Amino acid sequence: MNHRFVFIGAGNLATRLSTRFQEKGFSIEQVYSRTEDSAKALADRLQTAYTTSPEDIISDADIYFVALKDSAFQEVLPKLDIQNKLLVHCSGSMPLSSLEAYSENIGVIYPLQTFSKKREVNFSEIPVFVEANSPENEKKLLQVAGAISEKATVLDSENRMYLHLSAVFACNFVNHFYTIAGELLKSKNISFDVLHPLILETSQKVQAMEPAFAQTGPAVRFDKNVIAKHLNVLREFPEFGNLYEIVSESIFKFHQNK
Amino acid sequence: MNHRFVFIGAGNLATRLSTRFQEKGFSIEQVYSRTEDSAKALADRLQTAYTTSPEDIISDADIYFVALKDSAFQEVLPKLDIQNKLLVHCSGSMPLSSLEAYSENIGVIYPLQTFSKKREVNFSEIPVFVEANSPENEKKLLQVAGAISEKATVLDSENRMYLHLSAVFACNFVNHFYTIAGELLKSKNISFDVLHPLILETSQKVQAMEPAFAQTGPAVRFDKNVIAKHLNVLREFPEFGNLYEIVSESIFKFHQNK
């Protein structure tokens, strides 16, 4: 019961989530993606069927997982014919209500992690947040989420939005700063590898202490000399210089007000 | 020979570095700090002597480690009487030449890591960058650095500055974004702990792939819907909203130009 899934979307999240479900004994009956290449790639990985036409999505699966970018919901979902089957999205920033027009049974399974097609993650550690439009649907989804993670809990749409936003800072923006660090090193032919231990330690530190207490560097010390030297180097990289100033000021203000 | 050290400075870096040297059999003869509290705290930890007067720093040690904030160099160093003993600073952003006025034997040992007094780090993995004003001094410092880390190499002042700047992005700025993420969650009474797996994975991902390839999130997808929703939430946090816009734009531009 509730074991036959369809994946609508074949990106990073769909790939990791569907693979994990399959490992845990669920059956992925079909994969939809707008493009043949990605539909086929995921279907091949899962050894299942695929389609690039929303109209051809099968009607008799138990749960339909929508792992599309938010802006694609309205293109794809009106074309489904799923006869009130359980329709679930995986987006941090879409409310549960975004599915109301498409089924009487709706929910959310939101795994809080960054996914890449090629990189395995330890799914059992990932917090997974569940929401549904009825106690029965919530129970079903908690079971399904509990099968892939030890950290499945219920969370409403508004809180999920905050979670997603905080994840953008803690992951996407962080990764961009890794990228900038790498670009600066590249300009001097220094390998990004030298930053590996620092990057790991920075992330491990905040597993044990609050990040505000872990803050180090010239901005929190208000070390004007160092800041001036860095800005001087960054004259070659004006956009990074702009970010440097704004983030340094934010660090200083935040810690001054504490 | 070369085993008797003095530490000028008693902050995070001085604490971790002197402790590591002591573990490896070097003798810390004295600690200087401007404030009694921090001088005594580090001296107690090392079971050694301390002073708060630069004039009272002993003259007969082998190597003097300057672990002061850059702006304190000029207050403290002119008061030393170290008779051309090997004077070494540990700053990413100060050139070797900043020590020229104070000894004929000068160098740099710069460990690329974030240090906290209370947190141990795996020193043998930390890249340590060495510079000196003569082959003899360089050789001495490579030996000393090689005793505490498996990754000791020579790097000149200009390259070290780029390294330090990249570390500010990859560590200090990253940590500030962890802090902001925590503040956003705190406003909804959600524990920062839910971000732990995401933060770890984000840092581990770039040990295996270039950060530009690891980039995920609404900005790189140019998902305007999500960005608009996040900015709407951030109206309550105008300063974080400003950062959000600027960093998102930087991500988008960087990846568009690739």
Short mmCIF file of C-alpha atoms in Angstrom, two decimals:
data_model
loop_
_atom_site.label_atom_id
_atom_site.label_comp_id
_atom_site.label_asym_id
_atom_site.label_seq_id
_atom_site.Cartn_x
_atom_site.Cartn_y
_atom_site.Cartn_z
CA MET A 1 0.00 0.00 0.00
CA ASN A 2 1.15 3.50 -0.93
CA HIS A 3 4.26 2.01 -2.50
CA ARG A 4 3.85 2.97 -6.13
CA PHE A 5 5.31 6.40 -6.85
CA VAL A 6 5.59 8.72 -9.82
CA PHE A 7 8.28 11.41 -9.95
CA ILE A 8 7.36 14.65 -11.67
CA GLY A 9 10.73 16.26 -12.21
CA ALA A 10 14.13 14.67 -12.77
CA GLY A 11 16.60 17.20 -11.35
CA ASN A 12 19.00 16.91 -8.43
CA LEU A 13 16.33 16.53 -5.75
CA ALA A 14 14.17 14.14 -7.79
CA THR A 15 17.22 12.02 -8.58
CA ARG A 16 18.41 11.64 -5.00
CA LEU A 17 14.94 11.28 -3.49
CA SER A 18 13.65 8.72 -5.99
CA THR A 19 16.87 6.73 -5.71
CA ARG A 20 16.53 6.68 -1.94
CA PHE A 21 12.89 5.58 -2.14
CA GLN A 22 13.83 2.78 -4.49
CA GLU A 23 16.60 1.62 -2.14
CA LYS A 24 14.01 1.48 0.62
CA GLY A 25 11.71 -0.77 -1.39
CA PHE A 26 9.30 1.72 -2.94
CA SER A 27 8.55 1.35 -6.63
CA ILE A 28 9.09 4.27 -8.96
CA GLU A 29 6.58 3.59 -11.71
CA GLN A 30 7.31 6.53 -13.98
CA VAL A 31 9.42 9.66 -14.30
CA TYR A 32 8.33 12.88 -15.98
CA SER A 33 10.64 15.64 -17.12
CA ARG A 34 10.19 18.42 -19.65
CA THR A 35 13.31 17.33 -21.47
CA GLU A 36 13.93 13.87 -22.91
CA ASP A 37 17.53 13.84 -21.73
CA SER A 38 16.82 14.27 -18.07
CA ALA A 39 13.67 12.12 -18.10
CA LYS A 40 15.62 9.29 -19.72
CA ALA A 41 18.66 9.71 -17.48
CA LEU A 42 16.65 9.30 -14.31
CA ALA A 43 14.42 6.57 -15.74
CA ASP A 44 17.53 4.62 -16.80
CA ARG A 45 19.02 4.97 -13.37
CA LEU A 46 15.80 3.69 -11.79
CA GLN A 47 15.13 1.18 -14.58
CA THR A 48 11.64 2.53 -15.09
CA ALA A 49 9.45 4.28 -17.65
CA TYR A 50 9.49 7.96 -18.51
CA THR A 51 7.51 10.59 -20.34
CA THR A 52 7.97 14.20 -21.40
CA SER A 53 4.20 14.83 -21.70
CA PRO A 54 2.35 15.70 -18.49
CA GLU A 55 -0.79 14.30 -20.15
CA ASP A 56 0.85 10.88 -20.32
CA ILE A 57 1.59 10.63 -16.63
CA ILE A 58 -0.10 7.46 -15.38
CA SER A 59 -3.24 7.73 -13.24
CA ASP A 60 -2.92 4.73 -10.95
CA ALA A 61 0.14 5.38 -8.80
CA ASP A 62 -0.22 5.85 -5.03
CA ILE A 63 1.81 9.01 -4.57
CA TYR A 64 2.93 11.66 -7.07
CA PHE A 65 6.05 13.56 -6.09
CA VAL A 66 6.42 17.00 -7.61
CA ALA A 67 10.10 17.93 -7.67
CA LEU A 68 9.95 20.82 -10.13
CA LYS A 69 11.22 24.33 -9.77
CA ASP A 70 8.42 26.41 -8.27
CA SER A 71 7.82 28.34 -11.48
CA ALA A 72 7.08 25.09 -13.36
CA PHE A 73 4.21 24.00 -11.09
CA GLN A 74 1.64 25.94 -13.10
CA GLU A 75 2.88 24.67 -16.44
CA VAL A 76 2.76 21.01 -15.53
CA LEU A 77 0.23 20.34 -12.78
CA PRO A 78 -2.96 21.50 -14.59
CA LYS A 79 -2.29 18.81 -17.18
CA LEU A 80 -2.28 15.92 -14.70
CA ASP A 81 -5.10 13.43 -14.48
CA ILE A 82 -4.41 11.71 -11.19
CA GLN A 83 -7.95 11.28 -9.85
CA ASN A 84 -7.35 12.73 -6.41
CA LYS A 85 -4.40 10.50 -5.70
CA LEU A 86 -1.95 11.79 -3.09
CA LEU A 87 -0.02 14.66 -4.67
CA VAL A 88 3.10 15.75 -2.81
CA HIS A 89 5.58 18.49 -3.53
CA CYS A 90 9.14 18.75 -2.23
CA SER A 91 9.63 22.49 -2.29
CA GLY A 92 10.73 24.59 0.66
CA SER A 93 9.12 27.72 -0.65
CA MET A 94 5.74 26.56 -2.00
CA PRO A 95 2.86 26.41 0.46
CA LEU A 96 0.81 23.24 0.75
CA SER A 97 -2.09 25.18 -0.75
CA SER A 98 -0.27 25.44 -4.08
CA LEU A 99 -1.46 21.87 -4.77
CA GLU A 100 -5.12 22.40 -3.82
CA ALA A 101 -6.35 22.83 -7.37
CA TYR A 102 -4.95 19.49 -8.50
CA SER A 103 -6.07 16.86 -5.99
CA GLU A 104 -8.13 16.44 -2.85
CA ASN A 105 -5.21 14.67 -1.21
CA ILE A 106 -2.13 16.78 -0.96
CA GLY A 107 1.04 17.04 1.08
CA VAL A 108 4.66 18.07 1.28
CA ILE A 109 7.85 16.13 1.89
CA TYR A 110 10.74 18.57 2.18
CA PRO A 111 14.21 17.13 2.80
CA LEU A 112 16.52 19.87 4.08
CA GLN A 113 19.70 19.14 2.16
CA THR A 114 21.62 20.17 -0.96
CA PHE A 115 21.49 17.51 -3.63
CA SER A 116 23.54 16.80 -6.72
CA LYS A 117 22.77 14.06 -9.18
CA LYS A 118 26.23 12.59 -8.89
CA ARG A 119 26.77 12.77 -5.17
CA GLU A 120 25.37 10.37 -2.61
CA VAL A 121 24.22 11.70 0.73
CA ASN A 122 23.52 10.01 4.03
CA PHE A 123 19.76 10.26 3.82
CA SER A 124 19.00 8.84 7.25
CA GLU A 125 20.52 11.96 8.86
CA ILE A 126 18.61 14.47 6.75
CA PRO A 127 15.76 16.32 8.47
CA VAL A 128 12.62 15.74 6.42
CA PHE A 129 9.62 18.01 6.98
CA VAL A 130 6.12 16.76 6.28
CA GLU A 131 2.81 18.56 5.86
CA ALA A 132 -0.55 17.29 4.60
CA ASN A 133 -4.17 18.38 4.26
CA SER A 134 -5.62 15.66 6.51
CA PRO A 135 -4.50 13.51 9.46
CA GLU A 136 -4.63 10.42 7.20
CA ASN A 137 -2.44 11.96 4.56
CA GLU A 138 -0.07 13.27 7.21
CA LYS A 139 0.21 9.80 8.70
CA LYS A 140 0.93 8.26 5.30
CA LEU A 141 3.60 10.83 4.52
CA LEU A 142 5.23 10.53 7.92
CA GLN A 143 5.54 6.80 7.27
CA VAL A 144 7.02 7.36 3.85
CA ALA A 145 9.39 10.06 5.13
CA GLY A 146 10.27 7.90 8.15
CA ALA A 147 11.32 5.11 5.79
CA ILE A 148 14.05 7.25 4.24
CA SER A 149 15.15 9.37 7.21
CA GLU A 150 15.38 9.08 10.98
CA LYS A 151 14.47 12.74 11.25
CA ALA A 152 10.98 13.08 9.81
CA THR A 153 8.73 15.64 11.52
CA VAL A 154 5.68 17.76 10.76
CA LEU A 155 6.10 21.43 9.90
CA ASP A 156 3.66 23.94 8.42
CA SER A 157 4.15 25.97 5.25
CA GLU A 158 5.14 29.24 6.90
CA ASN A 159 7.82 27.65 9.06
CA ARG A 160 9.04 25.66 6.07
CA MET A 161 9.53 28.92 4.17
CA TYR A 162 11.81 30.22 6.95
CA LEU A 163 13.69 26.94 6.90
CA HIS A 164 14.19 27.21 3.17
CA LEU A 165 15.32 30.80 3.39
CA SER A 166 17.80 29.97 6.15
CA ALA A 167 19.10 27.12 3.99
CA VAL A 168 19.76 29.57 1.15
CA PHE A 169 22.06 31.51 3.46
CA ALA A 170 23.67 28.45 5.08
CA CYS A 171 24.21 26.54 1.85
CA ASN A 172 23.72 28.40 -1.44
CA PHE A 173 25.27 31.67 -0.33
CA VAL A 174 28.01 29.84 1.53
CA ASN A 175 28.85 27.88 -1.59
CA HIS A 176 29.06 31.10 -3.58
CA PHE A 177 31.61 32.39 -1.12
CA TYR A 178 33.59 29.18 -1.57
CA THR A 179 33.41 29.92 -5.30
CA ILE A 180 34.70 33.46 -4.81
CA ALA A 181 37.51 32.19 -2.58
CA GLY A 182 38.44 29.77 -5.34
CA GLU A 183 38.43 32.54 -7.95
CA LEU A 184 40.75 34.67 -5.84
CA LEU A 185 43.16 31.76 -5.41
CA LYS A 186 42.95 30.87 -9.10
CA SER A 187 44.18 34.36 -9.99
CA LYS A 188 47.41 33.44 -8.15
CA ASN A 189 47.52 29.84 -9.37
CA ILE A 190 46.89 28.52 -5.88
CA SER A 191 44.82 25.35 -5.67
CA PHE A 192 41.42 25.53 -3.97
CA ASP A 193 42.50 22.43 -2.04
CA VAL A 194 44.44 24.54 0.47
CA LEU A 195 41.06 25.76 1.77
CA HIS A 196 39.63 22.28 2.38
CA PRO A 197 40.61 21.96 6.05
CA LEU A 198 39.45 25.51 6.80
CA ILE A 199 36.10 24.98 5.10
CA LEU A 200 35.51 21.70 6.92
CA GLU A 201 36.49 23.11 10.30
CA THR A 202 34.26 26.17 9.81
CA SER A 203 31.29 23.89 9.22
CA GLN A 204 32.19 21.49 12.03
CA LYS A 205 32.65 24.29 14.54
CA VAL A 206 28.99 25.29 14.32
CA GLN A 207 27.88 21.73 14.98
CA ALA A 208 29.29 22.27 18.48
CA MET A 209 28.85 25.99 19.14
CA GLU A 210 26.52 28.78 18.04
CA PRO A 211 27.86 30.48 14.92
CA ALA A 212 27.86 33.92 16.58
CA PHE A 213 30.40 32.57 19.10
CA ALA A 214 32.47 30.97 16.36
CA GLN A 215 32.91 34.24 14.44
CA THR A 216 36.55 35.14 13.77
CA GLY A 217 38.32 37.37 11.26
CA PRO A 218 39.04 41.03 10.65
CA ALA A 219 35.44 42.26 10.48
CA VAL A 220 34.39 41.06 13.94
CA ARG A 221 37.67 42.41 15.38
CA PHE A 222 37.09 45.61 13.38
CA ASP A 223 40.68 45.33 12.19
CA LYS A 224 40.68 48.31 9.82
CA ASN A 225 44.24 47.68 8.65
CA VAL A 226 43.43 44.22 7.36
CA ILE A 227 40.14 45.31 5.84
CA ALA A 228 41.88 48.13 3.96
CA LYS A 229 44.50 45.74 2.61
CA HIS A 230 41.86 43.27 1.45
CA LEU A 231 39.87 46.00 -0.26
CA ASN A 232 43.05 47.09 -1.97
CA VAL A 233 43.57 43.59 -3.39
CA LEU A 234 39.91 43.47 -4.38
CA ARG A 235 40.21 46.54 -6.60
CA GLU A 236 40.99 43.97 -9.30
CA PHE A 237 37.69 42.22 -8.51
CA PRO A 238 35.20 45.06 -8.03
CA GLU A 239 32.14 42.88 -7.55
CA PHE A 240 33.81 40.78 -4.89
CA GLY A 241 35.05 44.00 -3.28
CA ASN A 242 31.49 45.23 -3.03
CA LEU A 243 30.41 41.99 -1.34
CA TYR A 244 33.41 42.16 0.98
CA GLU A 245 32.44 45.61 2.21
CA ILE A 246 28.79 44.80 2.71
CA VAL A 247 29.34 41.51 4.50
CA SER A 248 32.11 42.95 6.69
CA GLU A 249 29.85 45.79 7.73
CA SER A 250 27.05 43.34 8.49
CA ILE A 251 29.39 41.24 10.66
CA PHE A 252 30.61 44.28 12.53
CA LYS A 253 27.11 45.66 13.14
CA PHE A 254 25.71 42.33 14.21
CA HIS A 255 28.40 41.74 16.81
CA GLN A 256 28.48 45.33 18.00
CA ASN A 257 24.77 45.13 18.82
CA LYS A 258 25.10 41.87 20.74
CA MET B 1 68.39 24.11 19.19
CA ASN B 2 65.69 26.57 18.18
CA HIS B 3 63.38 25.01 20.74
CA ARG B 4 62.80 27.86 23.16
CA PHE B 5 59.87 30.03 22.07
CA VAL B 6 58.17 33.19 23.25
CA PHE B 7 54.59 33.96 22.29
CA ILE B 8 53.72 37.61 21.79
CA GLY B 9 49.93 37.54 21.86
CA ALA B 10 47.55 35.20 23.69
CA GLY B 11 44.44 35.11 21.50
CA ASN B 12 42.85 32.22 19.60
CA LEU B 13 45.75 31.67 17.22
CA ALA B 14 48.45 32.09 19.89
CA THR B 15 46.61 29.66 22.15
CA ARG B 16 46.22 26.88 19.59
CA LEU B 17 49.65 27.33 18.05
CA SER B 18 51.60 27.49 21.31
CA THR B 19 49.69 24.50 22.66
CA ARG B 20 50.53 22.53 19.55
CA PHE B 21 54.20 23.48 19.76
CA GLN B 22 54.31 22.39 23.39
CA GLU B 23 52.71 19.03 22.51
CA LYS B 24 55.44 18.58 19.93
CA GLY B 25 58.20 19.12 22.48
CA PHE B 26 59.00 22.81 22.02
CA SER B 27 59.33 24.90 25.14
CA ILE B 28 57.21 28.03 25.51
CA GLU B 29 59.36 30.19 27.78
CA GLN B 30 57.07 33.19 28.14
CA VAL B 31 53.76 34.62 27.00
CA TYR B 32 53.04 38.30 26.45
CA SER B 33 49.61 39.84 26.21
CA ARG B 34 48.41 43.40 26.69
CA THR B 35 45.86 42.25 29.25
CA GLU B 36 46.69 40.34 32.43
CA ASP B 37 43.69 38.06 32.02
CA SER B 38 44.63 36.64 28.66
CA ALA B 39 48.37 36.57 29.40
CA LYS B 40 47.72 34.59 32.58
CA ALA B 41 45.13 32.30 30.97
CA LEU B 42 47.54 31.15 28.28
CA ALA B 43 50.53 31.02 30.64
CA ASP B 44 48.53 28.85 33.04
CA ARG B 45 47.52 26.53 30.24
CA LEU B 46 51.16 26.19 29.17
CA GLN B 47 52.50 26.27 32.73
CA THR B 48 54.89 29.04 31.89
CA ALA B 49 55.69 32.67 32.71
CA TYR B 50 53.88 35.72 31.39
CA THR B 51 54.20 39.48 31.16
CA THR B 52 52.02 42.38 30.12
CA SER B 53 55.02 44.66 29.44
CA PRO B 54 56.72 44.33 26.06
CA GLU B 55 59.89 45.66 27.73
CA ASP B 56 59.94 42.61 30.01
CA ILE B 57 59.92 40.08 27.21
CA ILE B 58 63.02 37.91 27.67
CA SER B 59 65.95 38.31 25.31
CA ASP B 60 67.33 34.79 25.12
CA ALA B 61 64.64 32.69 23.45
CA ASP B 62 65.27 31.10 20.04
CA ILE B 63 62.12 32.18 18.22
CA TYR B 64 59.60 34.92 18.98
CA PHE B 65 56.11 34.34 17.59
CA VAL B 66 54.04 37.44 17.00
CA ALA B 67 50.36 36.49 17.11
CA LEU B 68 48.87 39.94 17.51
CA LYS B 69 46.22 41.65 15.48
CA ASP B 70 47.95 43.55 12.69
CA SER B 71 47.17 46.92 14.19
CA ALA B 72 49.02 46.01 17.40
CA PHE B 73 52.36 45.27 15.70
CA GLN B 74 53.49 48.89 15.90
CA GLU B 75 52.51 49.29 19.53
CA VAL B 76 54.37 46.26 20.77
CA LEU B 77 57.29 45.40 18.51
CA PRO B 78 59.33 48.63 18.87
CA LYS B 79 59.60 47.87 22.60
CA LEU B 80 61.23 44.46 22.15
CA ASP B 81 64.87 43.83 22.92
CA ILE B 82 65.49 40.50 21.25
CA GLN B 83 68.98 41.05 19.87
CA ASN B 84 68.29 39.89 16.32
CA LYS B 85 66.77 36.60 17.41
CA LEU B 86 64.40 35.00 14.91
CA LEU B 87 61.19 37.03 14.93
CA VAL B 88 58.20 35.38 13.27
CA HIS B 89 54.68 36.61 12.72
CA CYS B 90 51.61 34.49 12.05
CA SER B 91 49.48 36.94 10.11
CA GLY B 92 47.97 36.29 6.71
CA SER B 93 47.81 39.94 5.81
CA MET B 94 51.13 41.37 7.07
CA PRO B 95 54.09 41.20 4.69
CA LEU B 96 57.35 39.72 5.90
CA SER B 97 58.83 43.20 5.63
CA SER B 98 56.65 44.41 8.49
CA LEU B 99 59.20 42.82 10.83
CA GLU B 100 62.31 44.27 9.21
CA ALA B 101 62.72 47.09 11.71
CA TYR B 102 62.84 44.72 14.69
CA SER B 103 65.35 41.99 13.89
CA GLU B 104 67.82 40.89 11.25
CA ASN B 105 66.25 37.43 11.30
CA ILE B 106 62.61 37.41 10.39
CA GLY B 107 59.98 35.07 9.05
CA VAL B 108 56.35 34.07 8.87
CA ILE B 109 54.49 30.95 9.90
CA TYR B 110 50.88 31.22 8.76
CA PRO B 111 48.55 28.31 9.56
CA LEU B 112 45.45 28.51 7.36
CA GLN B 113 42.70 27.64 9.80
CA THR B 114 40.10 29.21 12.07
CA PHE B 115 41.05 28.89 15.72
CA SER B 116 39.12 29.17 18.94
CA LYS B 117 40.68 28.94 22.36
CA LYS B 118 38.31 26.22 23.45
CA ARG B 119 38.28 24.05 20.37
CA GLU B 120 40.97 21.57 19.39
CA VAL B 121 41.84 21.18 15.74
CA ASN B 122 43.67 18.47 13.85
CA PHE B 123 46.87 20.44 13.33
CA SER B 124 48.67 17.89 11.19
CA GLU B 125 46.14 18.51 8.37
CA ILE B 126 46.42 22.29 8.45
CA PRO B 127 48.33 23.92 5.57
CA VAL B 128 51.09 26.03 7.12
CA PHE B 129 52.79 28.66 4.96
CA VAL B 130 56.34 29.73 5.70
CA GLU B 131 58.40 32.70 4.57
CA ALA B 132 61.76 34.00 5.78
CA ASN B 133 64.41 36.56 4.92
CA SER B 134 67.23 34.04 4.36
CA PRO B 135 67.62 30.42 3.30
CA GLU B 136 68.82 29.55 6.81
CA ASN B 137 65.81 31.12 8.46
CA GLU B 138 63.50 29.52 5.92
CA LYS B 139 65.02 26.13 6.65
CA LYS B 140 64.60 26.60 10.40
CA LEU B 141 60.99 27.65 10.01
CA LEU B 142 60.16 24.83 7.62
CA GLN B 143 61.47 22.43 10.26
CA VAL B 144 59.44 24.06 12.99
CA ALA B 145 56.30 24.19 10.80
CA GLY B 146 56.89 20.62 9.65
CA ALA B 147 56.91 19.48 13.27
CA ILE B 148 53.32 20.62 13.78
CA SER B 149 51.81 19.99 10.34
CA GLU B 150 52.26 17.60 7.44
CA LYS B 151 51.48 20.43 5.07
CA ALA B 152 54.20 23.03 5.55
CA THR B 153 55.27 24.89 2.40
CA VAL B 154 56.93 28.15 1.41
CA LEU B 155 54.77 31.04 0.16
CA ASP B 156 55.59 34.70 -0.37
CA SER B 157 53.82 37.66 1.20
CA GLU B 158 51.71 38.62 -1.80
CA ASN B 159 50.36 35.13 -2.31
CA ARG B 160 49.75 34.82 1.43
CA MET B 161 47.59 37.94 1.27
CA TYR B 162 45.40 36.33 -1.39
CA LEU B 163 45.20 33.20 0.73
CA HIS B 164 44.12 35.22 3.73
CA LEU B 165 41.53 37.12 1.72
CA SER B 166 40.11 33.92 0.28
CA ALA B 167 39.93 32.51 3.81
CA VAL B 168 37.85 35.50 4.90
CA PHE B 169 35.28 34.57 2.25
CA ALA B 170 35.46 30.82 2.85
CA CYS B 171 35.38 31.01 6.64
CA ASN B 172 34.50 34.35 8.24
CA PHE B 173 31.83 35.36 5.75
CA VAL B 174 30.50 31.82 5.62
CA ASN B 175 30.19 31.79 9.39
CA HIS B 176 28.27 35.05 9.29
CA PHE B 177 25.78 33.46 6.92
CA TYR B 178 25.41 30.56 9.35
CA THR B 179 24.69 33.22 11.97
CA ILE B 180 22.04 34.88 9.81
CA ALA B 181 20.45 31.49 9.07
CA GLY B 182 20.30 30.89 12.82
CA GLU B 183 18.70 34.29 13.43
CA LEU B 184 16.00 33.59 10.85
CA LEU B 185 15.22 30.22 12.44
CA LYS B 186 15.28 31.72 15.95
CA SER B 187 12.50 34.11 14.92
CA LYS B 188 10.32 31.02 14.39
CA ASN B 189 11.66 29.10 17.39
CA ILE B 190 13.31 26.53 15.15
CA SER B 191 16.59 25.11 16.43
CA PHE B 192 19.76 25.81 14.46
CA ASP B 193 20.47 22.09 14.74
CA VAL B 194 18.19 21.33 11.78
CA LEU B 195 20.82 22.97 9.56
CA HIS B 196 23.72 20.83 10.79
CA PRO B 197 23.54 18.15 8.08
CA LEU B 198 23.09 20.75 5.33
CA ILE B 199 26.03 22.82 6.55
CA LEU B 200 28.28 19.76 6.77
CA GLU B 201 27.28 18.46 3.37
CA THR B 202 27.81 21.87 1.76
CA SER B 203 31.37 21.91 3.08
CA GLN B 204 32.05 18.28 2.22
CA LYS B 205 30.74 18.67 -1.31
CA VAL B 206 33.50 21.12 -2.22
CA GLN B 207 36.16 18.74 -0.96
CA ALA B 208 35.18 16.57 -3.92
CA MET B 209 34.02 19.02 -6.60
CA GLU B 210 34.65 22.63 -7.55
CA PRO B 211 32.27 24.96 -5.75
CA ALA B 212 30.96 26.46 -9.00
CA PHE B 213 29.69 23.00 -9.95
CA ALA B 214 28.19 22.46 -6.52
CA GLN B 215 26.07 25.62 -6.70
CA THR B 216 22.36 25.00 -6.11
CA GLY B 217 19.43 27.16 -5.02
CA PRO B 218 17.07 29.75 -6.45
CA ALA B 219 19.68 32.32 -7.51
CA VAL B 220 21.65 30.03 -9.85
CA ARG B 221 18.35 28.73 -11.30
CA PHE B 222 17.16 32.35 -11.51
CA ASP B 223 13.92 31.21 -9.87
CA LYS B 224 12.25 34.62 -9.54
CA ASN B 225 9.21 33.23 -7.72
CA VAL B 226 11.30 31.85 -4.87
CA ILE B 227 13.50 34.93 -4.69
CA ALA B 228 10.42 37.17 -4.46
CA LYS B 229 8.98 35.07 -1.64
CA HIS B 230 12.25 35.14 0.28
CA LEU B 231 12.54 38.89 -0.10
CA ASN B 232 8.99 39.20 1.15
CA VAL B 233 9.90 37.26 4.33
CA LEU B 234 13.04 39.37 4.69
CA ARG B 235 11.07 42.62 4.86
CA GLU B 236 11.14 41.94 8.61
CA PHE B 237 14.96 41.74 8.44
CA PRO B 238 15.95 44.59 6.13
CA GLU B 239 19.68 44.16 6.51
CA PHE B 240 19.54 40.46 5.72
CA GLY B 241 17.25 41.31 2.79
CA ASN B 242 19.87 43.62 1.40
CA LEU B 243 22.52 40.88 1.66
CA TYR B 244 20.14 38.40 0.08
CA GLU B 245 19.64 40.59 -2.97
CA ILE B 246 23.29 41.37 -3.47
CA VAL B 247 24.53 37.81 -3.05
CA SER B 248 21.77 36.38 -5.24
CA GLU B 249 22.64 38.82 -7.97
CA SER B 250 26.31 37.93 -7.67
CA ILE B 251 25.52 34.21 -7.96
CA PHE B 252 23.34 34.78 -10.99
CA LYS B 253 25.89 36.98 -12.75
CA PHE B 254 28.79 34.67 -12.01
CA HIS B 255 27.05 31.61 -13.43
CA GLN B 256 25.54 33.45 -16.38
CA ASN B 257 29.02 34.51 -17.47
CA LYS B 258 30.45 31.03 -17.23
#
